[in-house]
Short mmCIF file of C-alpha atoms in Angstrom, two decimals:
data_model
loop_
_atom_site.label_atom_id
_atom_site.label_comp_id
_atom_site.label_asym_id
_atom_site.label_seq_id
_atom_site.Cartn_x
_atom_site.Cartn_y
_atom_site.Cartn_z
CA UNK A 43 32.50 8.83 -26.20
CA UNK A 44 34.57 9.74 -23.14
CA UNK A 45 33.90 7.85 -19.92
CA UNK A 46 32.15 9.71 -17.08
CA UNK A 47 34.63 11.23 -14.64
CA UNK A 48 34.35 10.84 -10.86
CA UNK A 49 36.01 13.02 -8.22
CA UNK A 50 37.10 11.22 -5.03
CA UNK A 51 37.90 13.42 -2.02
CA UNK A 52 39.48 11.59 0.93
CA UNK A 53 42.62 12.09 3.02
CA UNK A 54 43.14 8.35 3.65
CA UNK A 55 45.52 7.20 0.93
CA UNK A 56 44.56 3.50 1.23
CA UNK A 57 40.84 4.15 0.96
CA UNK A 58 41.37 6.63 -1.85
CA UNK A 59 43.35 4.04 -3.78
CA UNK A 60 40.67 1.37 -3.19
CA UNK A 61 37.97 3.70 -4.49
CA UNK A 62 40.05 4.64 -7.52
CA UNK A 63 40.70 1.01 -8.47
CA UNK A 64 37.02 0.09 -8.06
CA UNK A 65 35.82 3.00 -10.20
CA UNK A 66 38.46 2.40 -12.89
CA UNK A 67 37.34 -1.24 -13.14
CA UNK A 68 33.82 0.08 -13.79
CA UNK A 69 35.18 1.88 -16.86
CA UNK A 70 35.14 5.34 -15.29
CA UNK A 71 37.78 8.07 -15.19
CA UNK A 72 38.85 9.21 -11.73
CA UNK A 73 40.44 12.29 -10.21
CA UNK A 74 41.48 12.35 -6.54
CA UNK A 75 41.95 15.01 -3.91
CA UNK A 76 43.12 14.77 -0.31
CA UNK A 77 41.79 18.16 0.86
CA UNK A 78 38.93 20.56 0.29
CA UNK A 79 41.35 22.99 -1.34
CA UNK A 80 42.48 20.44 -3.93
CA UNK A 81 38.87 19.41 -4.58
CA UNK A 82 37.76 23.00 -5.21
CA UNK A 83 40.66 23.52 -7.62
CA UNK A 84 39.70 20.44 -9.62
CA UNK A 85 36.02 21.49 -9.68
CA UNK A 86 37.03 24.79 -11.28
CA UNK A 87 38.93 22.98 -14.03
CA UNK A 88 36.36 20.38 -15.17
CA UNK A 89 32.90 18.90 -14.73
CA UNK A 90 32.19 15.62 -12.97
CA UNK A 91 29.40 13.04 -13.18
CA UNK A 92 29.68 12.33 -9.44
CA UNK A 93 31.64 13.59 -6.44
CA UNK A 94 32.43 11.23 -3.58
CA UNK A 95 33.74 12.93 -0.44
CA UNK A 96 34.69 11.96 3.09
CA UNK A 97 32.97 13.89 5.88
CA UNK A 98 36.19 14.77 7.74
CA UNK A 99 39.08 16.32 5.82
CA UNK A 100 42.31 18.00 7.01
CA UNK A 101 41.16 21.53 6.11
CA UNK A 102 37.44 21.28 6.84
CA UNK A 103 34.30 19.18 6.55
CA UNK A 104 32.99 17.42 3.49
CA UNK A 105 29.65 18.99 4.41
CA UNK A 106 31.02 22.33 3.21
CA UNK A 107 31.66 20.82 -0.21
CA UNK A 108 28.16 19.31 -0.24
CA UNK A 109 26.59 22.71 0.32
CA UNK A 110 28.76 24.40 -2.28
CA UNK A 111 28.05 21.77 -4.95
CA UNK A 112 24.33 21.73 -4.13
CA UNK A 113 24.16 25.51 -4.57
CA UNK A 114 26.02 25.32 -7.88
CA UNK A 115 23.95 25.59 -11.10
CA UNK A 116 25.67 22.42 -12.40
CA UNK A 117 23.66 20.27 -9.94
CA UNK A 118 26.37 17.60 -9.84
CA UNK A 119 25.36 14.68 -7.58
CA UNK A 120 27.61 14.41 -4.53
CA UNK A 121 27.73 11.51 -2.09
CA UNK A 122 29.41 11.37 1.31
CA UNK A 123 31.42 8.71 3.15
CA UNK A 124 30.48 8.56 6.83
CA UNK A 125 32.09 6.79 9.74
CA UNK A 126 30.48 3.56 10.94
CA UNK A 127 27.45 4.24 13.14
CA UNK A 128 27.32 7.95 12.25
CA UNK A 129 23.73 7.90 11.04
CA UNK A 130 23.22 11.46 12.28
CA UNK A 131 25.99 12.74 9.99
CA UNK A 132 24.36 10.99 7.04
CA UNK A 133 21.03 12.69 7.77
CA UNK A 134 22.73 16.10 8.04
CA UNK A 135 24.49 15.54 4.70
CA UNK A 136 21.26 14.46 2.98
CA UNK A 137 19.46 17.53 4.30
CA UNK A 138 22.30 19.68 2.95
CA UNK A 139 21.76 18.28 -0.54
CA UNK A 140 23.85 15.09 -0.75
CA UNK A 141 22.68 12.59 -3.35
CA UNK A 142 23.39 9.62 -1.08
CA UNK A 143 25.83 8.30 1.50
CA UNK A 144 27.92 5.21 2.15
CA UNK A 145 29.33 4.07 5.49
CA UNK A 146 32.81 2.90 6.43
CA UNK A 147 34.07 0.28 6.02
CA UNK A 148 33.03 0.80 2.43
CA UNK A 149 31.18 -2.16 0.90
CA UNK A 150 32.26 -2.21 -2.74
CA UNK A 151 29.00 -3.75 -3.97
CA UNK A 152 27.04 -0.94 -2.33
CA UNK A 153 29.47 1.60 -3.80
CA UNK A 154 28.96 0.26 -7.32
CA UNK A 155 25.18 0.36 -6.91
CA UNK A 156 25.30 3.98 -5.71
CA UNK A 157 27.62 5.06 -8.54
CA UNK A 158 25.42 3.45 -11.22
CA UNK A 159 22.37 5.12 -9.69
CA UNK A 160 24.08 8.52 -9.85
CA UNK A 161 25.19 7.99 -13.45
CA UNK A 162 21.62 7.14 -14.48
CA UNK A 163 20.68 10.70 -13.50
CA UNK A 164 22.51 11.85 -16.64
CA UNK A 165 19.99 9.91 -18.72
CA UNK A 166 16.89 11.24 -16.95
CA UNK A 167 14.38 13.16 -19.07
CA UNK A 168 14.86 16.91 -18.63
CA UNK A 169 11.97 18.96 -17.36
CA UNK A 170 10.44 21.85 -19.27
CA UNK A 171 10.83 25.42 -17.94
CA UNK A 172 7.57 25.10 -15.97
CA UNK A 173 8.71 21.83 -14.40
CA UNK A 174 6.58 19.60 -16.66
CA UNK A 175 8.17 16.28 -17.55
CA UNK A 176 6.92 14.36 -20.59
CA UNK A 177 4.42 11.73 -19.45
CA UNK A 178 3.87 13.40 -16.07
CA UNK A 179 0.57 12.71 -14.29
CA UNK A 180 0.81 15.86 -12.14
CA UNK A 181 -2.02 17.84 -13.73
CA UNK A 182 -2.49 21.59 -13.43
CA UNK A 183 -0.70 24.87 -14.07
CA UNK A 184 -1.58 26.79 -10.92
CA UNK A 185 1.36 28.42 -9.09
CA UNK A 186 1.09 25.76 -6.39
CA UNK A 187 1.38 22.94 -8.94
CA UNK A 188 4.25 24.57 -10.83
CA UNK A 189 6.16 24.94 -7.55
CA UNK A 190 5.35 21.33 -6.63
CA UNK A 191 6.65 20.00 -9.95
CA UNK A 192 9.92 21.91 -9.53
CA UNK A 193 10.35 20.43 -6.05
CA UNK A 194 9.62 16.93 -7.35
CA UNK A 195 12.22 17.37 -10.08
CA UNK A 196 14.85 18.31 -7.50
CA UNK A 197 13.91 15.50 -5.12
CA UNK A 198 14.11 12.98 -7.95
CA UNK A 199 17.85 13.70 -8.23
CA UNK A 200 18.49 12.47 -4.71
CA UNK A 201 18.28 9.19 -2.82
CA UNK A 202 17.35 10.91 0.46
CA UNK A 203 14.23 9.70 2.32
CA UNK A 204 11.21 11.90 1.69
CA UNK A 205 8.20 12.52 3.90
CA UNK A 206 5.09 13.60 1.97
CA UNK A 207 2.45 15.39 3.96
CA UNK A 208 -0.99 16.49 2.90
CA UNK A 209 -4.67 16.08 3.54
CA UNK A 210 -6.44 12.84 2.69
CA UNK A 211 -7.02 12.50 -1.03
CA UNK A 212 -4.50 15.18 -2.03
CA UNK A 213 -2.43 12.80 -4.17
CA UNK A 214 0.44 11.68 -1.93
CA UNK A 215 0.94 8.35 -3.70
CA UNK A 216 0.76 10.04 -7.09
CA UNK A 217 3.51 12.47 -6.02
CA UNK A 218 5.62 9.55 -4.77
CA UNK A 219 5.20 7.74 -8.08
CA UNK A 220 6.19 10.90 -9.93
CA UNK A 221 9.39 11.22 -7.88
CA UNK A 222 10.19 7.60 -8.64
CA UNK A 223 9.42 8.00 -12.37
CA UNK A 224 11.80 10.96 -12.68
CA UNK A 225 14.56 9.37 -10.61
CA UNK A 226 17.44 7.12 -11.57
CA UNK A 227 15.40 4.26 -10.07
CA UNK A 228 12.56 4.57 -12.60
CA UNK A 229 13.36 1.23 -14.27
CA UNK A 230 13.15 -0.58 -10.93
CA UNK A 231 10.03 -1.45 -8.88
CA UNK A 232 7.82 1.05 -7.08
CA UNK A 233 6.11 -0.69 -4.15
CA UNK A 234 3.38 1.14 -2.22
CA UNK A 235 2.40 -0.23 1.19
CA UNK A 236 -0.59 0.89 3.26
CA UNK A 237 0.78 0.52 6.79
CA UNK A 238 -2.66 0.88 8.34
CA UNK A 239 -4.13 -2.07 6.44
CA UNK A 240 -1.67 -4.78 7.54
CA UNK A 241 -2.52 -6.80 10.66
CA UNK A 242 0.14 -6.26 13.33
CA UNK A 243 0.90 -9.97 13.60
CA UNK A 244 1.79 -10.13 9.89
CA UNK A 245 3.83 -6.94 9.63
CA UNK A 246 7.32 -8.37 10.04
CA UNK A 247 6.63 -11.16 7.53
CA UNK A 248 5.13 -8.72 5.03
CA UNK A 249 7.99 -6.21 5.28
CA UNK A 250 10.99 -8.54 5.52
CA UNK A 251 9.75 -11.90 4.20
CA UNK A 252 10.31 -15.32 5.72
CA UNK A 253 12.13 -18.60 5.17
CA UNK A 254 10.42 -21.91 4.50
CA UNK A 255 9.38 -23.52 7.78
CA UNK A 256 9.93 -20.35 9.81
CA UNK A 257 6.45 -20.73 11.31
CA UNK A 258 3.36 -22.86 10.86
CA UNK A 259 2.05 -22.35 7.35
CA UNK A 260 5.34 -21.08 5.88
CA UNK A 261 5.35 -23.70 3.13
CA UNK A 262 7.83 -21.82 0.95
CA UNK A 263 10.29 -18.94 1.15
CA UNK A 264 8.82 -15.54 0.45
CA UNK A 265 10.26 -12.08 -0.10
CA UNK A 266 8.94 -9.06 1.75
CA UNK A 267 8.27 -5.50 0.62
CA UNK A 268 11.93 -4.50 0.99
CA UNK A 269 13.13 -7.29 -1.29
CA UNK A 270 10.32 -6.61 -3.78
CA UNK A 271 11.36 -2.95 -4.01
CA UNK A 272 15.10 -3.69 -4.20
CA UNK A 273 16.77 -1.16 -6.49
CA UNK A 274 13.62 0.94 -6.57
CA UNK A 275 11.34 2.87 -4.24
CA UNK A 276 9.31 1.71 -1.23
CA UNK A 277 6.43 3.99 -0.28
CA UNK A 278 5.12 3.68 3.28
CA UNK A 279 1.63 5.17 3.18
CA UNK A 280 -0.02 6.13 6.49
CA UNK A 281 3.27 5.43 8.25
CA UNK A 282 1.90 6.93 11.48
CA UNK A 283 -0.23 3.77 11.88
CA UNK A 284 2.84 1.55 12.39
CA UNK A 285 2.95 0.00 15.89
CA UNK A 286 5.98 0.92 18.01
CA UNK A 287 7.47 -2.59 17.87
CA UNK A 288 7.53 -2.47 14.07
CA UNK A 289 8.96 1.06 14.09
CA UNK A 290 12.11 -0.26 15.83
CA UNK A 291 12.65 -2.94 13.17
CA UNK A 292 11.94 -0.51 10.34
CA UNK A 293 14.46 1.98 11.73
CA UNK A 294 17.22 -0.63 11.72
CA UNK A 295 16.39 -1.70 8.15
CA UNK A 296 16.58 1.91 6.95
CA UNK A 297 19.81 2.71 8.79
CA UNK A 298 21.69 -0.48 7.97
CA UNK A 299 20.15 -1.03 4.52
CA UNK A 300 19.92 -4.69 5.41
CA UNK A 301 16.97 -6.91 6.35
CA UNK A 302 16.62 -10.35 7.89
CA UNK A 303 13.82 -12.69 6.89
CA UNK A 304 11.91 -14.45 9.64
CA UNK A 305 13.73 -17.72 10.26
CA UNK A 306 16.99 -16.57 8.62
CA UNK A 307 20.32 -16.45 10.44
CA UNK A 308 21.88 -13.67 8.36
CA UNK A 309 20.89 -10.34 6.92
CA UNK A 310 20.75 -9.49 3.24
CA UNK A 311 21.52 -6.07 1.70
CA UNK A 312 18.72 -4.07 0.09
CA UNK A 313 18.95 -0.90 -2.00
CA UNK A 314 15.66 0.90 -1.42
CA UNK A 315 14.68 4.56 -1.37
CA UNK A 316 12.07 5.26 1.29
CA UNK A 317 9.18 7.65 0.72
CA UNK A 318 6.70 7.94 3.58
CA UNK A 319 3.33 9.64 3.63
CA UNK A 320 0.64 10.44 6.16
CA UNK A 321 -2.20 12.88 6.68
CA UNK A 322 -1.38 12.98 10.40
CA UNK A 323 1.04 15.36 12.09
CA UNK A 324 4.05 13.10 12.71
CA UNK A 325 5.75 15.64 14.97
CA UNK A 326 2.62 15.66 17.13
CA UNK A 327 2.62 11.84 17.15
CA UNK A 328 6.21 11.96 18.44
CA UNK A 329 5.16 14.32 21.25
CA UNK A 330 2.34 11.95 22.23
CA UNK A 331 4.70 8.97 22.28
CA UNK A 332 2.97 7.21 19.40
CA UNK A 333 5.89 7.53 17.00
CA UNK A 334 9.61 7.09 17.64
CA UNK A 335 11.63 10.29 17.42
CA UNK A 336 14.66 8.59 15.84
CA UNK A 337 12.52 7.05 13.10
CA UNK A 338 10.84 10.42 12.53
CA UNK A 339 14.22 12.05 11.86
CA UNK A 340 15.23 9.22 9.52
CA UNK A 341 12.03 9.49 7.47
CA UNK A 342 11.66 13.26 7.58
CA UNK A 343 15.00 14.10 5.95
CA UNK A 344 13.20 16.08 3.23
CA UNK A 345 9.55 17.10 3.54
CA UNK A 346 7.23 17.60 0.59
CA UNK A 347 3.92 19.25 1.37
CA UNK A 348 1.02 18.82 -1.06
CA UNK A 349 -1.52 21.63 -1.45
CA UNK A 350 -5.21 20.81 -0.94
CA UNK A 351 -7.50 21.13 -3.94
CA UNK A 352 -9.16 24.26 -2.55
CA UNK A 353 -5.77 26.04 -2.81
CA UNK A 354 -5.36 25.12 -6.49
CA UNK A 355 -8.94 25.57 -7.65
CA UNK A 356 -7.71 26.95 -11.01
CA UNK A 357 -6.60 23.40 -11.84
CA UNK A 358 -10.20 22.12 -11.78
CA UNK A 359 -10.84 22.24 -15.57
CA UNK A 360 -7.89 20.02 -16.58
CA UNK A 361 -8.46 17.77 -13.56
CA UNK A 362 -12.13 17.29 -14.46
CA UNK A 363 -11.21 16.56 -18.09
CA UNK A 364 -8.64 13.96 -17.02
CA UNK A 365 -11.01 12.23 -14.57
CA UNK A 366 -13.90 12.11 -17.04
CA UNK A 367 -11.63 10.80 -19.80
CA UNK A 368 -10.62 7.94 -17.50
CA UNK A 369 -14.14 7.21 -16.26
CA UNK A 370 -16.03 7.51 -19.52
CA UNK A 371 -13.72 5.27 -21.52
CA UNK A 372 -14.61 5.17 -25.21
CA UNK A 373 -17.81 7.15 -24.50
CA UNK A 374 -17.75 10.92 -24.27
CA UNK A 375 -18.74 12.84 -21.13
CA UNK A 376 -19.58 16.54 -21.03
CA UNK A 377 -20.43 19.17 -18.43
CA UNK A 378 -23.72 21.03 -18.55
CA UNK A 379 -24.18 24.75 -17.82
CA UNK A 380 -23.01 25.89 -14.39
CA UNK A 381 -21.36 22.60 -13.43
CA UNK A 382 -17.81 23.95 -13.39
CA UNK A 383 -18.92 26.98 -11.35
CA UNK A 384 -20.62 24.67 -8.83
CA UNK A 385 -17.43 22.63 -8.51
CA UNK A 386 -15.33 25.78 -8.06
CA UNK A 387 -17.62 26.93 -5.23
CA UNK A 388 -17.24 23.64 -3.35
CA UNK A 389 -14.52 23.21 -0.69
CA UNK A 390 -13.64 19.56 -1.49
CA UNK A 391 -12.68 18.36 2.02
CA UNK A 392 -11.73 15.03 0.41
CA UNK A 393 -9.58 16.74 -2.26
CA UNK A 394 -8.79 14.93 -5.54
CA UNK A 395 -10.20 11.63 -4.31
CA UNK A 396 -13.52 13.30 -3.53
CA UNK A 397 -13.53 15.02 -6.94
CA UNK A 398 -13.16 11.59 -8.56
CA UNK A 399 -16.00 10.17 -6.42
CA UNK A 400 -18.27 13.12 -7.19
CA UNK A 401 -17.70 12.84 -10.94
CA UNK A 402 -18.06 9.05 -10.96
CA UNK A 403 -21.39 9.30 -9.13
CA UNK A 404 -22.55 12.18 -11.34
CA UNK A 405 -21.68 10.25 -14.50
CA UNK A 406 -23.82 7.34 -13.30
CA UNK A 407 -26.86 9.63 -12.98
CA UNK A 408 -26.18 11.74 -16.08
CA UNK A 409 -28.39 11.52 -19.16
CA UNK A 410 -26.54 10.78 -22.40
CA UNK A 411 -23.20 11.47 -20.69
CA UNK A 412 -24.02 15.14 -19.96
CA UNK A 413 -23.51 15.99 -16.27
CA UNK A 414 -25.86 18.59 -14.83
CA UNK A 415 -25.53 20.48 -11.55
CA UNK A 416 -28.15 18.25 -9.92
CA UNK A 417 -26.10 15.16 -10.73
CA UNK A 418 -23.19 16.33 -8.59
CA UNK A 419 -24.93 15.75 -5.25
CA UNK A 420 -22.51 18.12 -3.52
CA UNK A 421 -22.92 18.29 0.24
CA UNK A 422 -22.38 21.32 2.44
CA UNK A 423 -18.97 21.20 4.11
CA UNK A 424 -19.00 21.31 7.91
CA UNK A 425 -16.38 23.10 10.04
CA UNK A 426 -13.26 21.05 10.57
CA UNK A 427 -14.10 18.73 7.67
CA UNK A 428 -11.06 19.59 5.55
CA UNK A 429 -8.64 16.74 5.15
CA UNK A 430 -11.07 14.00 6.14
CA UNK A 431 -12.13 11.12 3.99
CA UNK A 432 -15.14 11.99 1.80
CA UNK A 433 -18.51 10.94 3.17
CA UNK A 434 -19.82 7.83 1.37
CA UNK A 435 -22.49 8.29 -1.28
CA UNK A 436 -25.08 6.94 1.18
CA UNK A 437 -24.70 10.17 3.20
CA UNK A 438 -26.18 12.14 0.29
CA UNK A 439 -29.35 10.04 0.07
CA UNK A 440 -31.48 13.18 0.43
CA UNK A 441 -30.18 14.41 -2.92
CA UNK A 442 -29.25 11.29 -4.84
CA UNK A 443 -31.62 8.35 -5.43
CA UNK A 444 -31.01 5.81 -2.67
CA UNK A 445 -29.31 2.62 -3.72
CA UNK A 446 -30.86 -0.63 -2.48
CA UNK A 447 -28.98 -2.11 0.48
CA UNK A 448 -27.04 -5.21 -0.48
CA UNK A 449 -28.35 -8.51 0.74
CA UNK A 450 -26.40 -10.47 3.32
CA UNK A 451 -23.66 -12.64 1.91
CA UNK A 452 -25.24 -15.86 0.80
CA UNK A 453 -23.93 -19.12 2.10
CA UNK A 454 -21.90 -21.10 -0.36
CA UNK A 455 -20.31 -24.52 -0.30
CA UNK A 456 -16.85 -24.67 1.20
CA UNK A 457 -14.06 -24.48 -1.35
CA UNK A 458 -12.55 -27.62 -2.73
CA UNK A 459 -9.45 -29.07 -1.14
CA UNK A 460 -10.82 -31.29 1.64
CA UNK A 461 -9.46 -34.79 1.93
CA UNK A 462 -11.51 -37.96 2.50
CA UNK A 463 -11.33 -37.41 6.26
CA UNK A 464 -12.94 -33.98 5.91
CA UNK A 465 -9.72 -32.13 6.71
CA UNK A 466 -7.77 -29.90 4.30
CA UNK A 467 -4.55 -31.18 2.80
CA UNK A 468 -2.98 -27.75 3.40
CA UNK A 469 -4.60 -25.51 6.01
CA UNK A 470 -2.99 -22.23 4.81
CA UNK A 471 -4.05 -22.86 1.18
CA UNK A 472 -7.53 -23.83 2.33
CA UNK A 473 -7.94 -20.66 4.41
CA UNK A 474 -6.69 -18.50 1.54
CA UNK A 475 -9.29 -20.07 -0.76
CA UNK A 476 -12.06 -19.53 1.82
CA UNK A 477 -11.10 -15.85 2.17
CA UNK A 478 -10.92 -15.42 -1.61
CA UNK A 479 -14.41 -16.96 -2.04
CA UNK A 480 -15.98 -14.79 0.68
CA UNK A 481 -14.52 -11.56 -0.70
CA UNK A 482 -15.50 -12.57 -4.23
CA UNK A 483 -19.14 -13.19 -3.23
CA UNK A 484 -19.30 -9.87 -1.36
CA UNK A 485 -18.02 -8.04 -4.45
CA UNK A 486 -20.47 -9.81 -6.75
CA UNK A 487 -23.45 -9.05 -4.50
CA UNK A 488 -22.53 -5.35 -4.42
CA UNK A 489 -21.73 -5.24 -8.15
CA UNK A 490 -18.07 -4.68 -7.25
CA UNK A 491 -18.77 -1.58 -5.13
CA UNK A 492 -15.78 -1.75 -2.77
CA UNK A 493 -17.36 0.54 -0.15
CA UNK A 494 -20.49 -1.61 0.17
CA UNK A 495 -18.50 -4.85 0.02
CA UNK A 496 -16.21 -3.67 2.83
CA UNK A 497 -19.27 -2.76 4.93
CA UNK A 498 -20.70 -6.25 4.38
CA UNK A 499 -17.45 -7.84 5.46
CA UNK A 500 -17.01 -5.57 8.48
CA UNK A 501 -13.63 -4.19 7.36
CA UNK A 502 -12.39 -0.86 6.01
CA UNK A 503 -12.11 -0.12 2.29
CA UNK A 504 -8.33 0.05 2.65
CA UNK A 505 -8.22 -3.38 4.26
CA UNK A 506 -10.39 -4.74 1.44
CA UNK A 507 -8.08 -3.27 -1.20
CA UNK A 508 -5.07 -4.74 0.56
CA UNK A 509 -6.66 -8.21 0.74
CA UNK A 510 -7.75 -8.01 -2.91
CA UNK A 511 -4.19 -7.19 -3.96
CA UNK A 512 -2.74 -9.91 -1.74
CA UNK A 513 -5.20 -12.56 -2.96
CA UNK A 514 -4.98 -11.36 -6.59
CA UNK A 515 -8.69 -10.54 -6.82
CA UNK A 516 -9.44 -8.05 -9.58
CA UNK A 517 -12.56 -6.01 -10.29
CA UNK A 518 -13.86 -5.52 -13.86
CA UNK A 519 -12.48 -1.97 -14.03
CA UNK A 520 -9.04 -3.25 -13.02
CA UNK A 521 -8.90 -5.20 -16.28
CA UNK A 522 -10.31 -2.44 -18.46
#
């Protein structure tokens, strides 16, 4: 097999030679060009696995080459070399279709990582003519879904930051996971973070990690989200909820691709692709001063908009089948007469998430696994309701049998770990155990209904999910 061939386009002879030597040591073949004219001539003669071009060339801009290559049917990945501190140029290149960028002075380790990432694109599973990738979880064949799958396939071939917009429950995290699964980073971690569920005082530690002894309770060194997602994808869900102070630190981490743990004296490099998501209008948040404009431009390099369920109602049958197959498990679930028509006539302000809730509730009331129209407990949509979170099941008490209110959390003995003097040997460990016990009792008393448990604890469902994940508390269905 012949080695992949790379095209290097740069007018600086020293840098060009450095890049050539580095790529040759990686076992790759290299061609070089000092001008746009030479690069175009070489591109007509042969195909390349990757093109690496400087932004400023004697006879034009590397951006011209980016646009030409991006418009070519070959879809060859092309990366740009930008001057130090020229973050704006990098954003422009990414918007024009660049696979990635690297800043001068070129860090050879970062260069090798980028090249390997680009070469892995050659091994990615090809999509079918309608955009379907084997193993894809993007269900539906409506025009909106076919267009969405094509966009996801294109975005997967880039390392550019992506901003996913859409109403609540429309599947933003699922789309982010699909982009990751089809990308060259698929073998690396995908880390999803709900920015609205993290207490502000813990944000820096959660995102960047901390060193042992950095603050009271830091008994050991811990990685943050950036380190956990190194080499893979970091999804920032509900990014509009980030406080302004954290937005500044996040912007630097994204621009420099380096993070500093709390208590550390030096930064460490991280290779992370950022995908952000929110149901809010980020541009409007910028106008109101709630979101930094520079961070908005860094995150919103490429925007992916998800259609609400009411605009892809033809996808209901396969969506219903998929949800029921997941909920029913080994048992079989079926729809009675008129159920699908009733679902089609409903507006689904909560989108896919509400569809899942409706079917889960209906399945609980169904006889012998057959869902009837009366089991759906569909509520009339009110004006302006689209895009909001679905109303809890308690709001439909007039239709569905009311569930008994959970009893207050019973008192329980304090967790073990107290010394002979009545004080804990380790206060952080003791507090973690107390929190784990309280959440566990709330879940048991509500039969692991997260909505009711969160109400008992006086927190949101998202905060409960975050704490359960952090404390490694699993519900029975999580282990199914």
